[in-house]
mmCIF file of N, CA, C and O in Angstrom:
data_model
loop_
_atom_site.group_PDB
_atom_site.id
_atom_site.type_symbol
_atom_site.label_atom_id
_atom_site.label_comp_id
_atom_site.label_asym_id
_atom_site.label_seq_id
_atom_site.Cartn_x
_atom_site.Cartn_y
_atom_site.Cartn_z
ATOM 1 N N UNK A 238 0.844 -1.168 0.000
ATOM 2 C CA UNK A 238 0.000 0.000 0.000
ATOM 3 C C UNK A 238 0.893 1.235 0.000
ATOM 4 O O UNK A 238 1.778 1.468 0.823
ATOM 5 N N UNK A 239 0.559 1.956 -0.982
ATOM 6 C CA UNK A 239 1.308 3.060 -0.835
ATOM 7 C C UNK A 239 0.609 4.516 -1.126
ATOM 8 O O UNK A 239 -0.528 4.353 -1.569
ATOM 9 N N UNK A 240 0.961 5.827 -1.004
ATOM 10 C CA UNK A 240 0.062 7.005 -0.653
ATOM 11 C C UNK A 240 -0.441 7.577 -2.327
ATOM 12 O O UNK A 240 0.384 7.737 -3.226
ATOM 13 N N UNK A 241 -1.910 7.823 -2.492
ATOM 14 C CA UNK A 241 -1.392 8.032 -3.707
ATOM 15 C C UNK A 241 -1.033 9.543 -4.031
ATOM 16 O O UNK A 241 -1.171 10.589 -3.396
ATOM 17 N N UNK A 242 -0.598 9.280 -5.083
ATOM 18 C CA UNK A 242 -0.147 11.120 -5.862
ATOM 19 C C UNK A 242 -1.351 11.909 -7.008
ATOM 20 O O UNK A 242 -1.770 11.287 -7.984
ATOM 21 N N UNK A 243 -1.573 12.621 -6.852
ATOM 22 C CA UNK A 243 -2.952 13.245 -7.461
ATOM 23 C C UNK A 243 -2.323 14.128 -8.390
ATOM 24 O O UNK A 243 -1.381 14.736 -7.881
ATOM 25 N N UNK A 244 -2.583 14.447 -9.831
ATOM 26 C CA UNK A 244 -1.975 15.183 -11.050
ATOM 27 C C UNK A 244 -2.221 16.593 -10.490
ATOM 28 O O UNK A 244 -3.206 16.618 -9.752
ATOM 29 N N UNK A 245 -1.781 17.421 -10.593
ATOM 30 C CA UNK A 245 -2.052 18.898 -10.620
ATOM 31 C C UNK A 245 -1.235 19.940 -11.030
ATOM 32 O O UNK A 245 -0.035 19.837 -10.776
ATOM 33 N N UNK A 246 -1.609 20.852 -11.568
ATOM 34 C CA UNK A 246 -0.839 21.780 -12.372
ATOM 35 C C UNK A 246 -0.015 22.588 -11.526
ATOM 36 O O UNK A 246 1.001 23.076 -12.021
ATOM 37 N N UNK A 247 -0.395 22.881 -9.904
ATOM 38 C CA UNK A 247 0.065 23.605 -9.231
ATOM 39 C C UNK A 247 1.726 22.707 -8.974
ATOM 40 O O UNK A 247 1.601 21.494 -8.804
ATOM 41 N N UNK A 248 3.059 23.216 -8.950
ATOM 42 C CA UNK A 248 4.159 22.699 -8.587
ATOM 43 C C UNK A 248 4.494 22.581 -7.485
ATOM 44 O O UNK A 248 5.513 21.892 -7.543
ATOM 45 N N UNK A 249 4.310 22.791 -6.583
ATOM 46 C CA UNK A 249 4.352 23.332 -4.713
ATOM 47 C C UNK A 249 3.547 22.004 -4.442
ATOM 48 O O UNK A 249 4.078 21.106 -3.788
ATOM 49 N N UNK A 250 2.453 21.892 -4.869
ATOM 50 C CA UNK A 250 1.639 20.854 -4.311
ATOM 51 C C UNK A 250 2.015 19.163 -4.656
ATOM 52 O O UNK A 250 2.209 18.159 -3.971
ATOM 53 N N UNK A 251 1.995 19.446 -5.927
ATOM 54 C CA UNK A 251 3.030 17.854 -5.957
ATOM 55 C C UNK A 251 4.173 17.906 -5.654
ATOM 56 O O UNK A 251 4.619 16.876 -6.159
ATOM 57 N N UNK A 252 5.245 18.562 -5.010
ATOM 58 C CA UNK A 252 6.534 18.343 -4.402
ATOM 59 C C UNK A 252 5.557 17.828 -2.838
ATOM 60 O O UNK A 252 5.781 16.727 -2.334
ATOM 61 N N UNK A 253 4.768 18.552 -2.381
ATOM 62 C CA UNK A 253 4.307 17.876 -1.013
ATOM 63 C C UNK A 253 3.746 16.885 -0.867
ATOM 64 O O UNK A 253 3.796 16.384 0.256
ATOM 65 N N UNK A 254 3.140 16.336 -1.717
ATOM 66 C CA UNK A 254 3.084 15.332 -2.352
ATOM 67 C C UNK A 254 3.691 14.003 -2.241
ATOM 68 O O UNK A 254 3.384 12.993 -1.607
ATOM 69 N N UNK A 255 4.960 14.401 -3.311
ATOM 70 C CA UNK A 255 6.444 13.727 -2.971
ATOM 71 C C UNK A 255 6.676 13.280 -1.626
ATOM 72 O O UNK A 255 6.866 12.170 -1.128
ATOM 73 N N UNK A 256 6.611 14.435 -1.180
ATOM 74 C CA UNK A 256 7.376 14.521 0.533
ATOM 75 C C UNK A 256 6.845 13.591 1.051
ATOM 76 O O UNK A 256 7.508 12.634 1.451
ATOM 77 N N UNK A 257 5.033 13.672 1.209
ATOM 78 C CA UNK A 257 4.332 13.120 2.180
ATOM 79 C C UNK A 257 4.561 11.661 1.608
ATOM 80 O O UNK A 257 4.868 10.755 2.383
ATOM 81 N N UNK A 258 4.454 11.500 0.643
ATOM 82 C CA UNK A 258 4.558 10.332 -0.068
ATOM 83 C C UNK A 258 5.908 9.413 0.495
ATOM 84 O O UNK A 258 5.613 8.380 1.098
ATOM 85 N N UNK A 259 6.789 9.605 0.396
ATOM 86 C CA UNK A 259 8.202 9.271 0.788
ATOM 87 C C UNK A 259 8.200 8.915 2.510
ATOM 88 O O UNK A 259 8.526 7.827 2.985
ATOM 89 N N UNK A 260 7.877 9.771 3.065
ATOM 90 C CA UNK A 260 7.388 9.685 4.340
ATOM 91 C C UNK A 260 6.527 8.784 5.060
ATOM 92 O O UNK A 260 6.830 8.175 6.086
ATOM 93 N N UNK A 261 5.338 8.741 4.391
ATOM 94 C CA UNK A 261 4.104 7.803 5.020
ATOM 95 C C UNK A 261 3.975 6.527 4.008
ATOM 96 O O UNK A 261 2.939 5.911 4.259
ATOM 97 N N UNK A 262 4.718 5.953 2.945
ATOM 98 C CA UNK A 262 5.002 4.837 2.376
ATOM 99 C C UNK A 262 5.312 3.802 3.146
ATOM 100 O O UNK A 262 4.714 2.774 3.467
ATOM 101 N N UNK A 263 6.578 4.355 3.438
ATOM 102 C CA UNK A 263 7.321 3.083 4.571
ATOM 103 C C UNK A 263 6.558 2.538 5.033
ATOM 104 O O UNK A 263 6.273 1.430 4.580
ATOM 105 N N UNK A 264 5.591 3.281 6.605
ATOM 106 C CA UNK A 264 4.936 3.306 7.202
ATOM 107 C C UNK A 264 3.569 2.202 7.042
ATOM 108 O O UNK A 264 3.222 1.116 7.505
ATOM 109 N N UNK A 265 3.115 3.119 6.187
ATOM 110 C CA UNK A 265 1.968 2.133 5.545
ATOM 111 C C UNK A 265 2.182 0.777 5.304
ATOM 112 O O UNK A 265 1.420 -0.036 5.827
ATOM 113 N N UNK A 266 3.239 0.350 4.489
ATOM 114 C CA UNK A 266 3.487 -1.101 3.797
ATOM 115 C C UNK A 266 4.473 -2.145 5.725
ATOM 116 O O UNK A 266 5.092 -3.207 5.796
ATOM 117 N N UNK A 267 4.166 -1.274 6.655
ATOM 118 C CA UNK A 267 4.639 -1.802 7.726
ATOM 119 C C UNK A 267 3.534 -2.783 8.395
ATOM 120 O O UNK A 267 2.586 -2.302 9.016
ATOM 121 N N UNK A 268 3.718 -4.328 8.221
ATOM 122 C CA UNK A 268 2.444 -5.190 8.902
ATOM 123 C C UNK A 268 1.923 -4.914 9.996
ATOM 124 O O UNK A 268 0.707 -5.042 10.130
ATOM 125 N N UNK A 269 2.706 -4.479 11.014
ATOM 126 C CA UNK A 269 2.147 -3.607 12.461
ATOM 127 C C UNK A 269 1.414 -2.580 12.256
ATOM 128 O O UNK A 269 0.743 -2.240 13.230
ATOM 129 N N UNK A 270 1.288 -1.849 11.144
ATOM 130 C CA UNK A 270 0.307 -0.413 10.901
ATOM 131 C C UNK A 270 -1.263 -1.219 10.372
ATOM 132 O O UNK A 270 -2.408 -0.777 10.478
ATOM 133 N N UNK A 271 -0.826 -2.429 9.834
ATOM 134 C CA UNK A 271 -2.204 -3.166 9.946
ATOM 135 C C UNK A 271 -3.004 -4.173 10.156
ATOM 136 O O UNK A 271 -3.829 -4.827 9.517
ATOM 137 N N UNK A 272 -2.432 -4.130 11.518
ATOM 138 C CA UNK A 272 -3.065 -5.004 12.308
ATOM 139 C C UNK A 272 -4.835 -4.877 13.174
ATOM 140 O O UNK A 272 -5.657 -3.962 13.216
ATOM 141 N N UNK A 273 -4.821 -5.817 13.562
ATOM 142 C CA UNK A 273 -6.539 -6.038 14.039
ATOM 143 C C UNK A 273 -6.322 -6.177 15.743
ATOM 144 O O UNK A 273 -5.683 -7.166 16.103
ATOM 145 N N UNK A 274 -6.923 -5.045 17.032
ATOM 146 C CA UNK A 274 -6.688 -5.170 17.620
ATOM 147 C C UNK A 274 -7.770 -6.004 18.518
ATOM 148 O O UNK A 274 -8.820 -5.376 18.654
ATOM 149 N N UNK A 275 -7.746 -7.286 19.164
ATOM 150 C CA UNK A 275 -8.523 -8.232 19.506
ATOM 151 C C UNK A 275 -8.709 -7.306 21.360
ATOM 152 O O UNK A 275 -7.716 -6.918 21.976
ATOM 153 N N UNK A 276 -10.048 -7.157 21.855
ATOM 154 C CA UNK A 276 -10.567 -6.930 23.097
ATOM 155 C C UNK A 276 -11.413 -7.730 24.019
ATOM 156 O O UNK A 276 -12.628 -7.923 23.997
ATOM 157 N N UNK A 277 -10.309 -8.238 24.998
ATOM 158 C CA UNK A 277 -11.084 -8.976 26.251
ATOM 159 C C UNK A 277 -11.446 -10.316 26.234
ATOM 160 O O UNK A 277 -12.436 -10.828 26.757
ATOM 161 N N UNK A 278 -10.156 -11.085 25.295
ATOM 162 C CA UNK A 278 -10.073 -12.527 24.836
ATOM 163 C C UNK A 278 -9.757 -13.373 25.958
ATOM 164 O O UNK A 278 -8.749 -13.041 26.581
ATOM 165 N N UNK A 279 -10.542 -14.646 26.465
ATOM 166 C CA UNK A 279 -10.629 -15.246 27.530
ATOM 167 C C UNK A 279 -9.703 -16.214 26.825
ATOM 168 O O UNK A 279 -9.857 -16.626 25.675
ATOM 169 N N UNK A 280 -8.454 -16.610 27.880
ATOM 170 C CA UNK A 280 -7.775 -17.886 27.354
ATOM 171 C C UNK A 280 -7.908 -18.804 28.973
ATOM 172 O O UNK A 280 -7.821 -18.325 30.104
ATOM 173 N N UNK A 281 -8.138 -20.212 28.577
ATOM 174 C CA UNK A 281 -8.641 -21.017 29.511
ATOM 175 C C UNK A 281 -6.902 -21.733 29.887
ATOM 176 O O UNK A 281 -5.920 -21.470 29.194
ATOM 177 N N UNK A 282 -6.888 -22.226 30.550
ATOM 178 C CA UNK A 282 -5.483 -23.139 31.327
ATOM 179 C C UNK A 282 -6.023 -24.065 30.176
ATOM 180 O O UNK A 282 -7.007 -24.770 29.951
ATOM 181 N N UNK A 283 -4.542 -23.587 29.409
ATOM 182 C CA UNK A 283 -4.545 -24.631 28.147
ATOM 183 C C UNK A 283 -4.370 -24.057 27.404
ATOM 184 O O UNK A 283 -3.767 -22.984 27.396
ATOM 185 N N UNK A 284 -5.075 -24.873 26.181
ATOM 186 C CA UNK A 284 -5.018 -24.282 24.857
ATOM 187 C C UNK A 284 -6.656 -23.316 24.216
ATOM 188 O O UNK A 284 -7.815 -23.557 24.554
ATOM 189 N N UNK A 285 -6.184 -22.282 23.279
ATOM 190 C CA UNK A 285 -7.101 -21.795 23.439
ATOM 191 C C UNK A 285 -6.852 -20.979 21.637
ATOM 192 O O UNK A 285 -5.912 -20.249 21.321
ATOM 193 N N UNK A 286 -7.996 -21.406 20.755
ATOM 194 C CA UNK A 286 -7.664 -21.086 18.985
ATOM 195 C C UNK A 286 -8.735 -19.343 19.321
ATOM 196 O O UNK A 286 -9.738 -19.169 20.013
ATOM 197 N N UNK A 287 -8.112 -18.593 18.672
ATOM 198 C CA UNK A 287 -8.648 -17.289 18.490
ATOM 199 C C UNK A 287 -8.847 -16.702 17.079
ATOM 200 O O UNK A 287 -7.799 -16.551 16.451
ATOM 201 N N UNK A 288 -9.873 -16.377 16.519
ATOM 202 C CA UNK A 288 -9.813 -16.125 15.648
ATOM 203 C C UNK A 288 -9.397 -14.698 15.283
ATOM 204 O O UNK A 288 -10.066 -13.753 15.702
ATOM 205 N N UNK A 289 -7.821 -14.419 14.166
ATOM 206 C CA UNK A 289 -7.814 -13.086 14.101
ATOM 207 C C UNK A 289 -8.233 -12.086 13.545
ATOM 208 O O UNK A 289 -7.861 -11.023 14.042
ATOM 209 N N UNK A 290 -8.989 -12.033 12.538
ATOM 210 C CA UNK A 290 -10.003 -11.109 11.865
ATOM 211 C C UNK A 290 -9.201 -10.766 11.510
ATOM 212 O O UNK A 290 -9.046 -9.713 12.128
ATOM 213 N N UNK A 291 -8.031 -10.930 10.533
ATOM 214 C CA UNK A 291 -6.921 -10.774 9.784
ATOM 215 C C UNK A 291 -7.661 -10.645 8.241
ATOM 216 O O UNK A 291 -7.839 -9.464 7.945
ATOM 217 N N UNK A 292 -7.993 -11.333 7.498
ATOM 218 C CA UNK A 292 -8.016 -12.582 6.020
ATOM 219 C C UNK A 292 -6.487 -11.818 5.294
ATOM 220 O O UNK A 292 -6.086 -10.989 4.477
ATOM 221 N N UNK A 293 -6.115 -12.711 6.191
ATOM 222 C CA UNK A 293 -4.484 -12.039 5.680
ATOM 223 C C UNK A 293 -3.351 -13.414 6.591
ATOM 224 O O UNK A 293 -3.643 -13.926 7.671
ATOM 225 N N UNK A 294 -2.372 -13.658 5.946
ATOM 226 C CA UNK A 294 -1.362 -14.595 6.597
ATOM 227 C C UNK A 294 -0.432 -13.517 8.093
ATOM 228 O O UNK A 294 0.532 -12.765 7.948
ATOM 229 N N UNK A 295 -0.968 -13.752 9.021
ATOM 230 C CA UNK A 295 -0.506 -13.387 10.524
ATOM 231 C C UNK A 295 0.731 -13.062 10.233
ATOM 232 O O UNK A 295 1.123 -13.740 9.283
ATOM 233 N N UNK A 296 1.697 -12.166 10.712
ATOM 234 C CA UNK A 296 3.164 -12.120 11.141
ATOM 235 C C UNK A 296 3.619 -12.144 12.350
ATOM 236 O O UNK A 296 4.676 -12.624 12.758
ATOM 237 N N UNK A 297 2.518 -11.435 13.101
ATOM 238 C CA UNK A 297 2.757 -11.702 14.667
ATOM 239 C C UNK A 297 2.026 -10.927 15.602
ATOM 240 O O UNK A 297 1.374 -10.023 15.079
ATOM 241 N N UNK A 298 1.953 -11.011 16.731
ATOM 242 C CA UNK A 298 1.062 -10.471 17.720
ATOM 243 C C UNK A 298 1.846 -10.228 19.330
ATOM 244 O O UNK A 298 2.992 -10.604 19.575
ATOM 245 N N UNK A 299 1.039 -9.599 20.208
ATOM 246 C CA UNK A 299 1.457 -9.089 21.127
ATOM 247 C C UNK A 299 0.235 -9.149 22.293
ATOM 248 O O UNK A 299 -0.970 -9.061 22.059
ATOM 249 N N UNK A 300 0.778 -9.296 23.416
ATOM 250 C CA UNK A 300 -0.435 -9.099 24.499
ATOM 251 C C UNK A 300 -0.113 -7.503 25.074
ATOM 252 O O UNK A 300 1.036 -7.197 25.394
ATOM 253 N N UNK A 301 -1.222 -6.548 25.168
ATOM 254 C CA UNK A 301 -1.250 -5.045 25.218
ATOM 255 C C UNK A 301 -1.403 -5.238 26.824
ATOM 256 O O UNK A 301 -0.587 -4.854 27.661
ATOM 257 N N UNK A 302 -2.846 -6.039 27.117
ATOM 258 C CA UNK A 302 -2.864 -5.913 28.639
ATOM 259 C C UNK A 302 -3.126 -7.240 29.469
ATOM 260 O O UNK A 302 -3.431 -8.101 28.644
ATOM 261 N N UNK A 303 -3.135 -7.662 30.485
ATOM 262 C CA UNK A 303 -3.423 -8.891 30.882
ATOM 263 C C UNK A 303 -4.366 -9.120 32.319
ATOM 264 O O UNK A 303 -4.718 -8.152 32.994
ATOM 265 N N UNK A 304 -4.536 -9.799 32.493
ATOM 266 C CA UNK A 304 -5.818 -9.094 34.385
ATOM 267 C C UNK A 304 -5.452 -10.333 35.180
ATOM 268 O O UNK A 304 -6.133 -10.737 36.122
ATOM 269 N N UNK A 305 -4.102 -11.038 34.657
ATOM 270 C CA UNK A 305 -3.695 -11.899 35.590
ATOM 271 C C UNK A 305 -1.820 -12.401 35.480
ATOM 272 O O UNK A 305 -1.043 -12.110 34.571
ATOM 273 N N UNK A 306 -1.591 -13.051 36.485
ATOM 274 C CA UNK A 306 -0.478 -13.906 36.063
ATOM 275 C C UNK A 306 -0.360 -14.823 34.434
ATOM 276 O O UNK A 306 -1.320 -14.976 33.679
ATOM 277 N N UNK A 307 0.666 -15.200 34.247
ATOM 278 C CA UNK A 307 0.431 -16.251 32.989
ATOM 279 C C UNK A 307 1.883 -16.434 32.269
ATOM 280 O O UNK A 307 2.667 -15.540 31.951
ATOM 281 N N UNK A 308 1.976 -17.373 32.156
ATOM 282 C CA UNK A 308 3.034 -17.629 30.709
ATOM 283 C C UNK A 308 1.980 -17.736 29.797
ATOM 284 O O UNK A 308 0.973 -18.293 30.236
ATOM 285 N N UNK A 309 1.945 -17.218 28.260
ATOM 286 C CA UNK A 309 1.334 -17.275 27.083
ATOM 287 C C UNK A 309 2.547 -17.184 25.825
ATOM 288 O O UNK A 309 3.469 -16.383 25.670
ATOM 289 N N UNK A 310 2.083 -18.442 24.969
ATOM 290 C CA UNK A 310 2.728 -18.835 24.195
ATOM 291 C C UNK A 310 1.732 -19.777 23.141
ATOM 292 O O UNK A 310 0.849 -20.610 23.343
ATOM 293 N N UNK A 311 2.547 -19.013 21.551
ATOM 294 C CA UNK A 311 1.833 -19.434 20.273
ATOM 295 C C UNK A 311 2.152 -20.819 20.285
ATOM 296 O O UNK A 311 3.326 -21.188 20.289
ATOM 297 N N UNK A 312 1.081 -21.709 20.291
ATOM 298 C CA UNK A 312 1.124 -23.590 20.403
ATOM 299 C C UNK A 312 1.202 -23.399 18.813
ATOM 300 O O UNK A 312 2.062 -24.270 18.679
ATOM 301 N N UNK A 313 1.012 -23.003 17.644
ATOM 302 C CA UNK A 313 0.544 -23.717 16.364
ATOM 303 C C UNK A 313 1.231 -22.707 15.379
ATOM 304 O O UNK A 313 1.637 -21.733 16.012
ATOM 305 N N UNK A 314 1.486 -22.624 14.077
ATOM 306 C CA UNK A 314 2.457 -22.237 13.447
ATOM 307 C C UNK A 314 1.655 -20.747 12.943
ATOM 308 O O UNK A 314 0.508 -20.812 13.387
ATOM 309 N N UNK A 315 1.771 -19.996 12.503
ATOM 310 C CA UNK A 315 0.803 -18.831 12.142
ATOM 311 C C UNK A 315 0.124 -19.039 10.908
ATOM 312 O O UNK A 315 0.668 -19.687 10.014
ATOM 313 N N UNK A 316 -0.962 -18.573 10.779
ATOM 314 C CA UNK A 316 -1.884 -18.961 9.279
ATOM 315 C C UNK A 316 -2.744 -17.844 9.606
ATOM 316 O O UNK A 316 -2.702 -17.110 10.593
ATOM 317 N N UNK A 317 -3.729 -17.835 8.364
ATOM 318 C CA UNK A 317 -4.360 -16.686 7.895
ATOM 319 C C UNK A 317 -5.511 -16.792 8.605
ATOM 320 O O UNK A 317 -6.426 -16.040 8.268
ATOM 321 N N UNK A 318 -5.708 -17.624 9.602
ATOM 322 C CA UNK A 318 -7.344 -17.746 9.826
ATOM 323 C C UNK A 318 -7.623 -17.169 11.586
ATOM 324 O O UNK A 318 -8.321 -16.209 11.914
ATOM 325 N N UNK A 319 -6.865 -18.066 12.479
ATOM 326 C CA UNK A 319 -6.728 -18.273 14.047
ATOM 327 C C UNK A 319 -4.950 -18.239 14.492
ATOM 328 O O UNK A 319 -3.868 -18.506 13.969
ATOM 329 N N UNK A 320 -5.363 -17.851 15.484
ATOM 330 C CA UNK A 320 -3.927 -17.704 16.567
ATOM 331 C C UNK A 320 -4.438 -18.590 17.983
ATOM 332 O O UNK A 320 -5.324 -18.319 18.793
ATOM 333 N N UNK A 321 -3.401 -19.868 17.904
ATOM 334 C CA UNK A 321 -3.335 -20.841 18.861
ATOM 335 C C UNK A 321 -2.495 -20.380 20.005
ATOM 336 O O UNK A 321 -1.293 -20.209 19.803
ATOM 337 N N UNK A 322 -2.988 -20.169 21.148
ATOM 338 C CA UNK A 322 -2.023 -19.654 22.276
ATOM 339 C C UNK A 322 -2.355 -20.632 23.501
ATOM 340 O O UNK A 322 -3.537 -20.845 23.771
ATOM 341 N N UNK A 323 -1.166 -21.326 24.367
ATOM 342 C CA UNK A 323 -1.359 -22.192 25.260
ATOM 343 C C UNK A 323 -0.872 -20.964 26.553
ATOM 344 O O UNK A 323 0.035 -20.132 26.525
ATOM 345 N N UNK A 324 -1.773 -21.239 27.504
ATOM 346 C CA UNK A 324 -1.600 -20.586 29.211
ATOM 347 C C UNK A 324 -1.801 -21.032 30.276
ATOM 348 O O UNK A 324 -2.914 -21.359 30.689
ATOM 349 N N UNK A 325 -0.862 -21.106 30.828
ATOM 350 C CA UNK A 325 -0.945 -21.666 31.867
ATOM 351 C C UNK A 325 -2.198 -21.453 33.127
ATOM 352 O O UNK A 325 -2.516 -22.407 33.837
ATOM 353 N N UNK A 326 -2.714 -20.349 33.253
ATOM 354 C CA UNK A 326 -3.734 -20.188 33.330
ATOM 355 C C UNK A 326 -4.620 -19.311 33.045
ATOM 356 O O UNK A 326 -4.364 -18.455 32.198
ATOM 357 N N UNK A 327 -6.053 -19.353 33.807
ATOM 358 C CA UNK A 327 -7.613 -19.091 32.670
ATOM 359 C C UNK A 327 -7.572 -17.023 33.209
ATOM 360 O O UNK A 327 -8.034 -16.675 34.296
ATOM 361 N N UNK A 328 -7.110 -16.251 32.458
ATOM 362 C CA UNK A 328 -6.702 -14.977 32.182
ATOM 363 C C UNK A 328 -7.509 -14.529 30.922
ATOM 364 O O UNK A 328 -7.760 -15.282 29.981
ATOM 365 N N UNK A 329 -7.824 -13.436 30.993
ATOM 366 C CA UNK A 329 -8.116 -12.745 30.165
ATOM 367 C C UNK A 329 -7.592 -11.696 29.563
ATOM 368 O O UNK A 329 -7.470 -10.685 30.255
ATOM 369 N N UNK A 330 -7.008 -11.634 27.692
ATOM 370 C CA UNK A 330 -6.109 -10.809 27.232
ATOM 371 C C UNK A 330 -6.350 -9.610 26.690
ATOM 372 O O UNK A 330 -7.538 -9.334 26.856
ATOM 373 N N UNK A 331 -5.661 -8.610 26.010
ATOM 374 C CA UNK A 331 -6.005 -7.801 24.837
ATOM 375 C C UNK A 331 -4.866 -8.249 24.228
ATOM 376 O O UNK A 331 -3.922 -8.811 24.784
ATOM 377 N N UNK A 332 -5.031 -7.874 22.590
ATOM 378 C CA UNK A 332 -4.241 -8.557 21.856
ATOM 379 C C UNK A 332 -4.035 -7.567 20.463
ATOM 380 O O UNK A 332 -4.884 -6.850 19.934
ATOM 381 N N UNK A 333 -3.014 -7.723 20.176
ATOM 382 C CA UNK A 333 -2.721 -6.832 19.116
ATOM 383 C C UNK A 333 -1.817 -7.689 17.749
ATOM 384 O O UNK A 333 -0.592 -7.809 17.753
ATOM 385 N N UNK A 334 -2.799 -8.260 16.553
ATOM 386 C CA UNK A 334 -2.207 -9.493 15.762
ATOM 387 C C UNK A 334 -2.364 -8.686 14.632
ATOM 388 O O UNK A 334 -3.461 -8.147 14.487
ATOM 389 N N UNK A 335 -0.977 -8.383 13.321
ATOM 390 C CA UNK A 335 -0.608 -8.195 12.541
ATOM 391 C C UNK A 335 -0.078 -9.270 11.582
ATOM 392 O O UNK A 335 0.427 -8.945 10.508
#
């Protein structure tokens, strides 16, 4: 994804253009800028499949907040559909999957 550039006769305006363009490209094509942020996901002592509202192949994810103790860890390989996470115990997450 990248920003688009709009034709115009004025010269000032497509150099800013440029600029912004050059600038917010990177950014954009960054998998963390588009990610799906998951709220108030119950994981049980165990295993527990989440679906990420991705339709996109996962790169990775993060826990933002947690309302308990826990080791949490991805049980299953990443795919476009669910994120498999095993815990030691029954906690509830926020989640941030790109």
């Amino acid at each position: 994804m990248s920003l688009p550039i709009f034709q115009d006769p004025n010269r000032n305006f497509m150099l800013m253009q440029t600029g912004w363009s050059a600038q917010l490209t990177p950014w954009l094509q960054n998998p963390m800028s588009q990610g799906v942020y998951l709220e108030g996901v119950a994981l049980a002592n165990g295993t527990t499949q989440i679906n990420t509202k991705l339709g996109r192949l996962m790169q990775g994810w993060m826990i933002t907040d947690i309302n308990g103790a826990a080791t949490i860890y991805r049980s299953q390989p990443l795919n476009s559909k669910t994120l498999t996470l095993t815990s030691n115990a029954a906690v509830t997450v926020n989640l941030y999957v790109f």
